[in-house]
Structure formats: C-alpha cells, structure tokens
Amino acid sequence: MLNKVKQFIAEKHLLKADGLYLVALSGGADSVALLLVLKELGYSIEAVHCNFHLRGEESLRDEQYCKELCERENIPLHIAHFDTKEYADLHKVSIEMAARDLRYKYFFQLKDDLQAAAICVGHHKEDSVETILINLLRGTGLSGMMGISPDANSIIRPLLSVSRQEIEQYLEERKVNYVTDSTNMIDDVVRNKIRLNIIPLLQEINPSVNDAILTTAQHLTDANIILQDSLEKTVKKGVLQSGESIKIDLSVVKSFPVPTYFLFHVLKPMGFTTAQIEEIGRHTDGQTGQIWTSTTHELTHDRGFIYVHQRQTEGRSKLVLPEKGRYVFDDKYSLRLSETAIRGEEGTVFSRNPLVADLDASLVRFPLTLRRTQEGDRFVPLGMQGSQLVSNFLTNLKRNRFEKRDQMVLVNAADEIVWVVGLRINDRFKITPKTTDRLRIELLQSASSL
C-alpha cells in the first residue's frame, strides 16, 4: 500500500517535500493509516483531532487514543472541543452538517496559523464510491459522478487510490490498533445505508463493483476535461465582461452543442438556479426585457445578447446641486460645474466630449437634480426640433433594459431635462451666438456606468 500511495501522490502532484501538512485524525483506521503512511514517506505532518462530544465515553476514548498514538509516534497533536448540538440548534442545521462546518472552520484557521500547505484527510476508494451513489440518488450532473477529488480547496486525499481492505491490512502488518465509531455501524443516515446495505448487495452481483464504478468515474473525469476545455473556449468567444457586467452573445450560445449546459456553466456561479437557467434558455428567442434575479445578480436579454449585472444595493435616489461646484453622487458619478464668460465666436463653440455638457448659463435654472431616468421623461436631443421620450432615445442607441433603467439625467428647477448624462444635451439649453456665459458640467467618473 505504501508504494501505491507514494505513486498516487506523485501522479496527482498532491504533496511537496518541503511543505507542512495537517492530518485530520479521528482515531479510525483510515485516518490512522494516513498519519502513519505520510510519516513513513517522510512528510512533515501535525495531527488535528476534533472532539464533537456526541458519543459520550466513545468521544473521550477517541481523543485519548489520538493523544497516545501521536505521543508514541512523536507527532504534534492539536485538539479542539465543540458543542456540536448547540451549534446545530443555533444555525438550524443537521448534526452532520454542524460537525462538518465546525471541523473545517477549525482546520482552515489552524492551517493559516501554522502556515501549513494543506489539510490531509483519509478518504479512500469506498468513500468515493459512496459519494457517487449518494449523488446519483439525489440527482446530479457530470461533476457529481466523478467521485471525490484528490485535491480541492486545500483539502488533500492521498488514500483515494487504496481500499479499506488495504488500509486495514497495512495497519495489521504494523500491529497498530485503531478505534471504531459505533455510529458507522447503524444504517440511520444515507451514507451508512449505502455502505451497509446497498454496496454489499451490488457486490453480490459484481464482486468488483467498486472498481467498476471508479473506472466509470475516471472515464467521466476524462470526458469532463474535454468538456471544460470546450466550455472555456466558448466562453472566450462569446462572453464579454466589463466591470460588474457580463454580455453573452446568444449566437455563440446557440452554436454550442447543448446551449442550456453552456448557460448553466456561465450562470450557475452567479447564483441562478437550474430552473431559472432552463427558463432563460427557453425564452432567448421570445420577448425581450424580462428580468431574472439571483441573490447577487440580475439578467435580461435584448437584441441577440444576454446581459448580467450585479444587483445594486439601495443607495441615494437623487442628488441636488444647488449651485456651481463639485458633487459626488456615488463611486461612479462625480460632477463638476463651472461658469465662464464667452464672447464673439466663442459663443458657438462647445465641447464635443460626451462626458462634458456645455450649456447656456442664462437658460439653466438652479437647483439642478441628478437622478435616474423615469417613465415619461422627455427632452429635445441636440440638433432636433421635436421632443422625444428618453426611453425611445435610448432604444435608438440600442441600450438594453439595465442601461435604460440606470441611465442618469440632469434636470433643472422646473424638472426639465438639460442633459441625458454622458449622451446628449437638451437642444433648448445649447450655446448660441447670443450666449454670454457658459455653464460647463463635467462627468468626472463614469467609465463603469456608461
């Protein structure tokens, strides 16, 4: 077994010779074998034991065993005690989930404190098989059928290449005892039912069922590598990220062999549910403007694209500008207002920069107000004679629903729009040969909002 684990560590690049590794030590056969194997292979290790106080005398027995084992093997041991039942009641989670949360929070905190490279746990072949069957029963995608990863999020599993039988044989050869958790022998939870009832039944049909399942899992892992490569290439081709916004080209989505799977790959990390993603996929050819929301993002589609924005926290709804000066609305919008006298030919000169609005100061009535556009807002775009709804103006510029909703306008004391910020001034307030004073309004911070 020792050589098999050594080879597995090398093939998967799991451990480094100069790293410090924490070993989760329960006292059971798996964790004890892991501790001794890593020591025998020459790695720098320290053990970590968690006492959840769930099994009375057994919990105390396990802790004492770990102390004696580590003292005998000259391995540093860290012990943590938890009131698991109280934690479960407080956080409204199961005892199993409470123990998991407490264990890994402690592991990662200790890892940071000791500057350890990673945490090693004793999962073996059968654990991976059980996980696959659990996921299959619950309903899962490709990732759930690939078994337990040997290296994920600083959790390393060096024993995944060996069976429980090999582990027990290793300990027997070295005359090392271990403790047994009596709760593992009661089929009261899903994993125990699978271990104690389902797998033995499957082994009656195929004695090599564990290896057969793990071989299939490896095939799926290989297939997933190909799939992920295809997904990432398609992401580069069809997904454009700009600041907090994402733009997805629907023509690229539809060219993917399974468009909904591609959307799942892109949108699931942003909190959209499977049901939402399936609905989004069905509606991409339908009426535009519908909005889907997750806890962190919102999504719509328009003119062949899907647009995803981070949900905005509620902030101020408007900013009043009583006089000239500099004003800050939020981290995106900062305005500077200044007035200068102009003469002669200067009266017809104005900035062509869309982030600058040059207005006839005599026509602008303070206070001004910066706010988001509202339904029914109208203005006369520069160069035109008749008024136009701001919403229609933005539609002509091919702005999507989010951009329309978030568009800022600057209105005067009579609530007349003087500037659709960053886009166009109102023709009624433009500079003319009769202008004697120019009011210049500059948008100082707007790159992420336009």
XYZ file of C-alpha atoms in Angstrom, residues 239-248 307-310 312 332 403 446-450:
22
model
C -18.756 36.121 -23.050
C -17.524 39.674 -22.555
C -17.016 41.002 -19.036
C -16.840 44.719 -18.375
C -16.542 45.746 -14.740
C -19.555 44.318 -12.914
C -21.458 43.492 -16.118
C -21.382 40.447 -18.402
C -22.561 40.337 -22.005
C -23.247 36.917 -23.564
C -26.879 40.926 -20.079
C -25.983 40.098 -16.482
C -25.410 42.789 -13.854
C -24.566 42.615 -10.192
C -27.170 47.104 -6.832
C -19.491 56.098 -10.448
C -28.742 50.551 -19.242
C -18.290 57.396 -15.438
C -16.309 54.682 -17.200
C -18.118 51.826 -15.466
C -21.573 53.389 -15.770
C -21.785 54.195 -19.448
